[in-house]
Amino acid sequence: RHIIRATQDIVTTFSSEGDQGKQFLTLTLDALRSIGVVDASTVSNLNADIASSITTIWQDQHFRSLYEKSPYFCEGLEGNATQCKNFPRWGGEDWIPTNDDILRCNIRTSGVHECRFTVDGLPFKFIDFDGIAMRRAVARKMIQSVSNVVFVAALSDYDETLPDAPDRNALLDALKIFKALLEGQKEKCNAIDNPILVLNKADKFHEKLCKRKVPLNVSGEFPDAPRTFDFSAGIDWIRQEFLKQVDLETCDLQIYVVNALDMEDVRVTFDQVIGSLSYAV
């Protein structure tokens, strides 16, 4: 669905960009016509024809060239790329998705979602909100009278913008939200002394920085960012940016880096977070 929607979005943009754009336009339209898709949101069944057509787009050299260069494909397609490489294993009536297939089905969050659960006697309120700027205030109001905060941010946000605010860098926005959440709790006389920060999407961050060579300061918002394409240096820089948002004299910020597509990595990180929260309580 991501690939279908993304190709529909960029057809007009690239249709005027020389022979390469025209060839990709023809390929895309032919593939979309073959599966009869007008609105990607109507696709609910990944049959063999849809799987084959999407794979045709993915394997085309013109599409791959645009994919490597274009910001239109920054969100949501990395996981789907692996599935495309595995066709014809995926798609069709006899296809049974593996755990890895399910993990890589990247569907963008829409709206604000709340879920409550308990782990080892610790009650959690899980709040997930999309990248729309107007959701920020709503999310902050939902976090009240909590004993701690586990804030999850995407490492790969450094070159992305908010869907409804293309002039606002996503990482910079995450930094501001993180600071505002902690300050808001402090104003309520409920200061968080041991907040936890989980830096997610380490795999996507590595893909952008180390393989696609997208500079950390490509947005121009981070002039002090390292100019190298070193993974560890990039992680350390983002870690320091978040540390700047807290008062280190009164706050002990614990930071974890995780790849959400690695189930073992997630399990180990979650166990560490639970241990930290249990100790704090």
Tab-separated table of C-alpha atoms in Angstrom:
chain	number	residue	atom	x	y	z
A	1	ARG	CA	0.000	0.000	0.000
A	2	HIS	CA	2.841	2.384	0.824
A	3	ILE	CA	4.481	1.769	-2.549
A	4	ILE	CA	1.213	2.203	-4.461
A	5	ARG	CA	0.366	5.417	-2.608
A	6	ALA	CA	3.885	6.810	-2.956
A	7	THR	CA	4.053	6.104	-6.683
A	8	GLN	CA	0.691	7.796	-7.179
A	9	ASP	CA	1.943	10.826	-5.232
A	10	ILE	CA	5.094	11.315	-7.298
A	11	VAL	CA	3.821	10.472	-10.789
A	12	THR	CA	2.961	14.114	-11.524
A	13	THR	CA	6.184	15.386	-9.977
A	14	PHE	CA	8.471	13.226	-12.081
A	15	SER	CA	6.471	13.113	-15.314
A	16	SER	CA	8.272	16.212	-16.582
A	17	GLU	CA	11.798	15.197	-15.592
A	18	GLY	CA	13.179	13.988	-18.911
A	19	ASP	CA	13.280	10.471	-20.318
A	20	GLN	CA	13.878	8.856	-16.936
A	21	GLY	CA	10.781	10.478	-15.464
A	22	LYS	CA	8.658	9.579	-18.510
A	23	GLN	CA	9.797	5.957	-18.445
A	24	PHE	CA	8.993	5.688	-14.755
A	25	LEU	CA	5.630	7.381	-15.336
A	26	THR	CA	4.718	4.838	-18.022
A	27	LEU	CA	5.840	1.919	-15.874
A	28	THR	CA	3.926	3.168	-12.848
A	29	LEU	CA	0.681	3.816	-14.708
A	30	ASP	CA	0.839	0.423	-16.413
A	31	ALA	CA	1.417	-1.326	-13.095
A	32	LEU	CA	-1.377	0.574	-11.366
A	33	ARG	CA	-3.773	-0.110	-14.252
A	34	SER	CA	-2.913	-3.814	-14.136
A	35	ILE	CA	-4.121	-4.056	-10.549
A	36	GLY	CA	-7.040	-1.700	-11.053
A	37	VAL	CA	-6.035	0.604	-8.217
A	38	VAL	CA	-7.307	4.159	-8.117
A	39	ASP	CA	-7.242	4.714	-4.363
A	40	ALA	CA	-4.538	2.841	-2.463
A	41	SER	CA	-6.698	2.821	0.661
A	42	THR	CA	-9.037	0.361	-1.084
A	43	VAL	CA	-6.329	-2.313	-1.239
A	44	SER	CA	-7.125	-4.861	1.471
A	45	ASN	CA	-6.149	-8.152	-0.156
A	46	LEU	CA	-2.584	-8.745	-1.269
A	47	ASN	CA	-3.345	-11.105	-4.117
A	48	ALA	CA	-0.763	-12.414	-6.579
A	49	ASP	CA	-1.490	-9.745	-9.223
A	50	ILE	CA	-1.020	-6.871	-6.774
A	51	ALA	CA	2.144	-8.431	-5.362
A	52	SER	CA	3.539	-8.957	-8.848
A	53	SER	CA	2.764	-5.408	-10.000
A	54	ILE	CA	4.292	-3.825	-6.890
A	55	THR	CA	7.389	-5.979	-7.347
A	56	THR	CA	7.597	-4.880	-10.995
A	57	ILE	CA	7.740	-1.254	-9.855
A	58	TRP	CA	10.296	-2.015	-7.163
A	59	GLN	CA	12.625	-3.899	-9.502
A	60	ASP	CA	12.656	-1.199	-12.199
A	61	GLN	CA	15.974	0.647	-12.396
A	62	HIS	CA	14.287	4.045	-12.846
A	63	PHE	CA	12.166	3.562	-9.743
A	64	ARG	CA	15.197	2.432	-7.750
A	65	SER	CA	17.130	5.480	-8.900
A	66	LEU	CA	14.332	7.790	-7.759
A	67	TYR	CA	13.933	5.815	-4.546
A	68	GLU	CA	17.578	6.407	-3.643
A	69	LYS	CA	17.317	10.161	-4.227
A	70	SER	CA	13.781	11.141	-3.404
A	71	PRO	CA	12.399	12.271	-0.014
A	72	TYR	CA	9.000	10.983	-1.135
A	73	PHE	CA	10.148	7.483	-0.199
A	74	CYS	CA	11.679	8.247	3.191
A	75	GLU	CA	8.682	7.092	5.174
A	76	GLY	CA	7.368	3.572	5.232
A	77	LEU	CA	9.051	1.819	2.322
A	78	GLU	CA	12.249	0.383	3.814
A	79	GLY	CA	10.451	-2.554	5.382
A	80	ASN	CA	8.342	-3.200	2.296
A	81	ALA	CA	11.505	-3.298	0.191
A	82	THR	CA	12.539	-6.600	1.747
A	83	GLN	CA	9.157	-8.103	0.915
A	84	CYS	CA	9.471	-6.966	-2.694
A	85	LYS	CA	12.832	-8.696	-3.002
A	86	ASN	CA	11.248	-11.928	-1.779
A	87	PHE	CA	8.441	-12.132	-4.367
A	88	PRO	CA	6.967	-14.582	-5.383
A	89	ARG	CA	7.297	-15.931	-1.808
A	90	TRP	CA	4.891	-13.212	-0.625
A	91	GLY	CA	1.418	-12.450	-1.972
A	92	GLY	CA	-1.352	-14.748	-3.169
A	93	GLU	CA	-3.976	-16.989	-1.603
A	94	ASP	CA	-1.458	-19.471	-0.195
A	95	TRP	CA	0.776	-16.848	1.384
A	96	ILE	CA	1.113	-17.075	5.157
A	97	PRO	CA	2.996	-14.030	6.500
A	98	THR	CA	5.962	-14.740	8.739
A	99	ASN	CA	6.728	-12.757	11.894
A	100	ASP	CA	9.276	-10.807	9.865
A	101	ASP	CA	6.666	-9.982	7.200
A	102	ILE	CA	4.301	-8.652	9.859
A	103	LEU	CA	7.001	-6.579	11.542
A	104	ARG	CA	7.857	-4.950	8.221
A	105	CYS	CA	4.287	-3.908	7.431
A	106	ASN	CA	4.833	-0.253	8.188
A	107	ILE	CA	1.500	1.553	8.530
A	108	ARG	CA	1.621	5.219	9.474
A	109	THR	CA	-0.225	6.161	12.659
A	110	SER	CA	-3.279	8.346	12.135
A	111	GLY	CA	-4.667	10.344	15.045
A	112	VAL	CA	-3.963	9.733	18.733
A	113	HIS	CA	-4.272	6.250	20.240
A	114	GLU	CA	-4.144	5.229	23.890
A	115	CYS	CA	-3.618	1.746	25.289
A	116	ARG	CA	-3.316	0.671	28.930
A	117	PHE	CA	-1.585	-2.500	30.112
A	118	THR	CA	0.315	-3.895	33.101
A	119	VAL	CA	3.723	-5.579	33.096
A	120	ASP	CA	5.207	-7.096	36.273
A	121	GLY	CA	2.759	-5.092	38.333
A	122	LEU	CA	3.656	-1.792	36.659
A	123	PRO	CA	0.708	0.001	34.986
A	124	PHE	CA	1.489	1.596	31.623
A	125	LYS	CA	-0.384	4.170	29.588
A	126	PHE	CA	0.820	3.878	25.994
A	127	ILE	CA	0.087	6.911	23.801
A	128	ASP	CA	0.818	6.837	20.073
A	129	PHE	CA	0.253	9.943	17.959
A	130	ASP	CA	0.946	10.741	14.331
A	131	GLY	CA	3.213	13.401	12.859
A	132	ILE	CA	0.501	16.049	12.567
A	133	ALA	CA	1.588	19.205	14.403
A	134	MET	CA	-1.849	19.854	15.943
A	135	ARG	CA	-1.730	16.470	17.766
A	136	ARG	CA	1.160	17.628	19.979
A	137	ALA	CA	-0.951	19.654	22.398
A	138	VAL	CA	-3.489	16.839	22.657
A	139	ALA	CA	-0.792	14.289	23.493
A	140	ARG	CA	0.703	16.488	26.212
A	141	LYS	CA	-2.694	16.837	27.922
A	142	MET	CA	-3.068	13.052	27.984
A	143	ILE	CA	0.051	12.656	30.120
A	144	GLN	CA	-0.949	13.744	33.604
A	145	SER	CA	-0.143	12.416	37.079
A	146	VAL	CA	2.312	9.817	35.810
A	147	SER	CA	5.263	8.572	37.842
A	148	ASN	CA	7.603	8.340	34.883
A	149	VAL	CA	7.865	8.879	31.141
A	150	VAL	CA	9.204	6.512	28.488
A	151	PHE	CA	9.595	8.694	25.407
A	152	VAL	CA	10.118	6.956	22.063
A	153	ALA	CA	11.703	8.967	19.236
A	154	ALA	CA	12.832	7.969	15.758
A	155	LEU	CA	16.536	8.373	14.995
A	156	SER	CA	15.670	8.580	11.313
A	157	ASP	CA	13.597	11.732	11.779
A	158	TYR	CA	16.616	13.987	11.330
A	159	ASP	CA	15.928	14.656	7.634
A	160	GLU	CA	12.119	14.465	7.698
A	161	THR	CA	9.408	17.085	8.192
A	162	LEU	CA	5.902	17.037	9.639
A	163	PRO	CA	3.176	16.091	7.122
A	164	ASP	CA	1.155	19.241	7.766
A	165	ALA	CA	4.148	21.522	8.440
A	166	PRO	CA	6.841	20.974	5.789
A	167	ASP	CA	8.907	23.762	7.317
A	168	ARG	CA	9.202	21.926	10.670
A	169	ASN	CA	11.957	19.350	11.055
A	170	ALA	CA	10.683	16.135	12.679
A	171	LEU	CA	13.703	15.584	14.946
A	172	LEU	CA	13.708	19.186	16.118
A	173	ASP	CA	9.999	18.851	16.848
A	174	ALA	CA	10.608	15.646	18.844
A	175	LEU	CA	13.238	17.434	20.933
A	176	LYS	CA	10.789	20.238	21.729
A	177	ILE	CA	8.007	17.802	22.623
A	178	PHE	CA	10.322	15.852	24.911
A	179	LYS	CA	11.367	19.007	26.740
A	180	ALA	CA	7.785	20.288	26.965
A	181	LEU	CA	6.530	16.995	28.436
A	182	LEU	CA	9.107	17.011	31.214
A	183	GLU	CA	8.622	20.696	31.964
A	184	GLY	CA	4.860	20.235	31.995
A	185	GLN	CA	5.134	17.514	34.623
A	186	LYS	CA	7.436	19.727	36.685
A	187	GLU	CA	4.911	22.577	36.603
A	188	LYS	CA	2.319	20.166	38.052
A	189	CYS	CA	4.689	19.482	40.986
A	190	ASN	CA	5.166	16.008	39.530
A	191	ALA	CA	8.739	16.262	38.287
A	192	ILE	CA	10.111	13.197	36.500
A	193	ASP	CA	13.536	12.458	37.981
A	194	ASN	CA	14.367	9.377	35.930
A	195	PRO	CA	12.818	9.700	32.460
A	196	ILE	CA	13.636	7.074	29.858
A	197	LEU	CA	14.347	7.805	26.215
A	198	VAL	CA	14.121	5.074	23.578
A	199	LEU	CA	15.722	5.979	20.249
A	200	ASN	CA	14.002	3.754	17.716
A	201	LYS	CA	14.569	2.937	14.026
A	202	ALA	CA	18.311	2.401	14.305
A	203	ASP	CA	18.151	0.331	11.112
A	204	LYS	CA	16.488	3.097	9.127
A	205	PHE	CA	18.958	5.619	10.552
A	206	HIS	CA	21.861	3.438	9.394
A	207	GLU	CA	20.299	3.122	5.932
A	208	LYS	CA	19.978	6.888	5.540
A	209	LEU	CA	23.247	8.005	7.094
A	210	CYS	CA	25.688	5.244	6.191
A	211	LYS	CA	24.319	3.852	2.914
A	212	ARG	CA	22.397	6.703	1.306
A	213	LYS	CA	24.776	9.329	2.771
A	214	VAL	CA	22.055	11.750	3.877
A	215	PRO	CA	23.903	14.410	5.969
A	216	LEU	CA	22.805	14.912	9.548
A	217	ASN	CA	22.361	18.624	8.847
A	218	VAL	CA	20.596	18.212	5.522
A	219	SER	CA	17.743	20.296	6.964
A	220	GLY	CA	20.033	23.156	7.959
A	221	GLU	CA	18.575	23.041	11.483
A	222	PHE	CA	21.610	21.396	13.066
A	223	PRO	CA	24.774	23.329	12.103
A	224	ASP	CA	26.759	21.640	14.903
A	225	ALA	CA	25.947	18.114	13.712
A	226	PRO	CA	28.863	15.867	12.662
A	227	ARG	CA	29.658	16.037	8.968
A	228	THR	CA	30.695	12.409	8.826
A	229	PHE	CA	28.536	9.435	7.904
A	230	ASP	CA	29.593	7.403	10.918
A	231	PHE	CA	26.791	5.479	12.628
A	232	SER	CA	28.156	5.680	16.185
A	233	ALA	CA	28.983	9.384	15.854
A	234	GLY	CA	25.465	10.061	14.577
A	235	ILE	CA	23.869	8.164	17.465
A	236	ASP	CA	26.016	9.997	20.000
A	237	TRP	CA	25.089	13.353	18.493
A	238	ILE	CA	21.343	12.682	18.698
A	239	ARG	CA	21.788	11.383	22.243
A	240	GLN	CA	23.500	14.634	23.211
A	241	GLU	CA	20.741	16.704	21.588
A	242	PHE	CA	18.184	15.046	23.870
A	243	LEU	CA	20.413	15.393	26.928
A	244	LYS	CA	20.441	19.153	26.300
A	245	GLN	CA	16.683	19.191	26.892
A	246	VAL	CA	16.912	18.086	30.547
A	247	ASP	CA	18.419	19.487	33.721
A	248	LEU	CA	21.189	16.966	34.362
A	249	GLU	CA	21.634	18.200	37.929
A	250	THR	CA	18.176	17.025	38.923
A	251	CYS	CA	17.340	14.526	36.193
A	252	ASP	CA	18.945	11.176	35.371
A	253	LEU	CA	17.998	10.493	31.746
A	254	GLN	CA	18.436	6.890	30.641
A	255	ILE	CA	18.775	6.334	26.898
A	256	TYR	CA	18.337	3.138	24.899
A	257	VAL	CA	18.868	2.573	21.167
A	258	VAL	CA	16.724	-0.054	19.486
A	259	ASN	CA	15.814	-1.543	16.124
A	260	ALA	CA	12.096	-2.311	16.355
A	261	LEU	CA	12.366	-4.882	13.545
A	262	ASP	CA	14.706	-6.998	15.694
A	263	MET	CA	12.481	-8.890	18.132
A	264	GLU	CA	15.375	-9.912	20.384
A	265	ASP	CA	16.686	-6.359	20.495
A	266	VAL	CA	13.226	-5.124	21.477
A	267	ARG	CA	12.870	-7.817	24.160
A	268	VAL	CA	16.238	-6.992	25.747
A	269	THR	CA	15.540	-3.244	25.646
A	270	PHE	CA	12.051	-3.648	27.098
A	271	ASP	CA	13.401	-5.813	29.923
A	272	GLN	CA	15.972	-3.118	30.694
A	273	VAL	CA	13.274	-0.428	30.708
A	274	ILE	CA	11.078	-2.493	33.042
A	275	GLY	CA	14.057	-3.030	35.341
A	276	SER	CA	14.770	0.696	35.432
A	277	LEU	CA	11.154	1.559	36.178
A	278	SER	CA	10.903	-1.079	38.899
A	279	TYR	CA	14.053	0.293	40.546
A	280	ALA	CA	12.718	3.849	40.376
A	281	VAL	CA	9.447	2.806	42.019
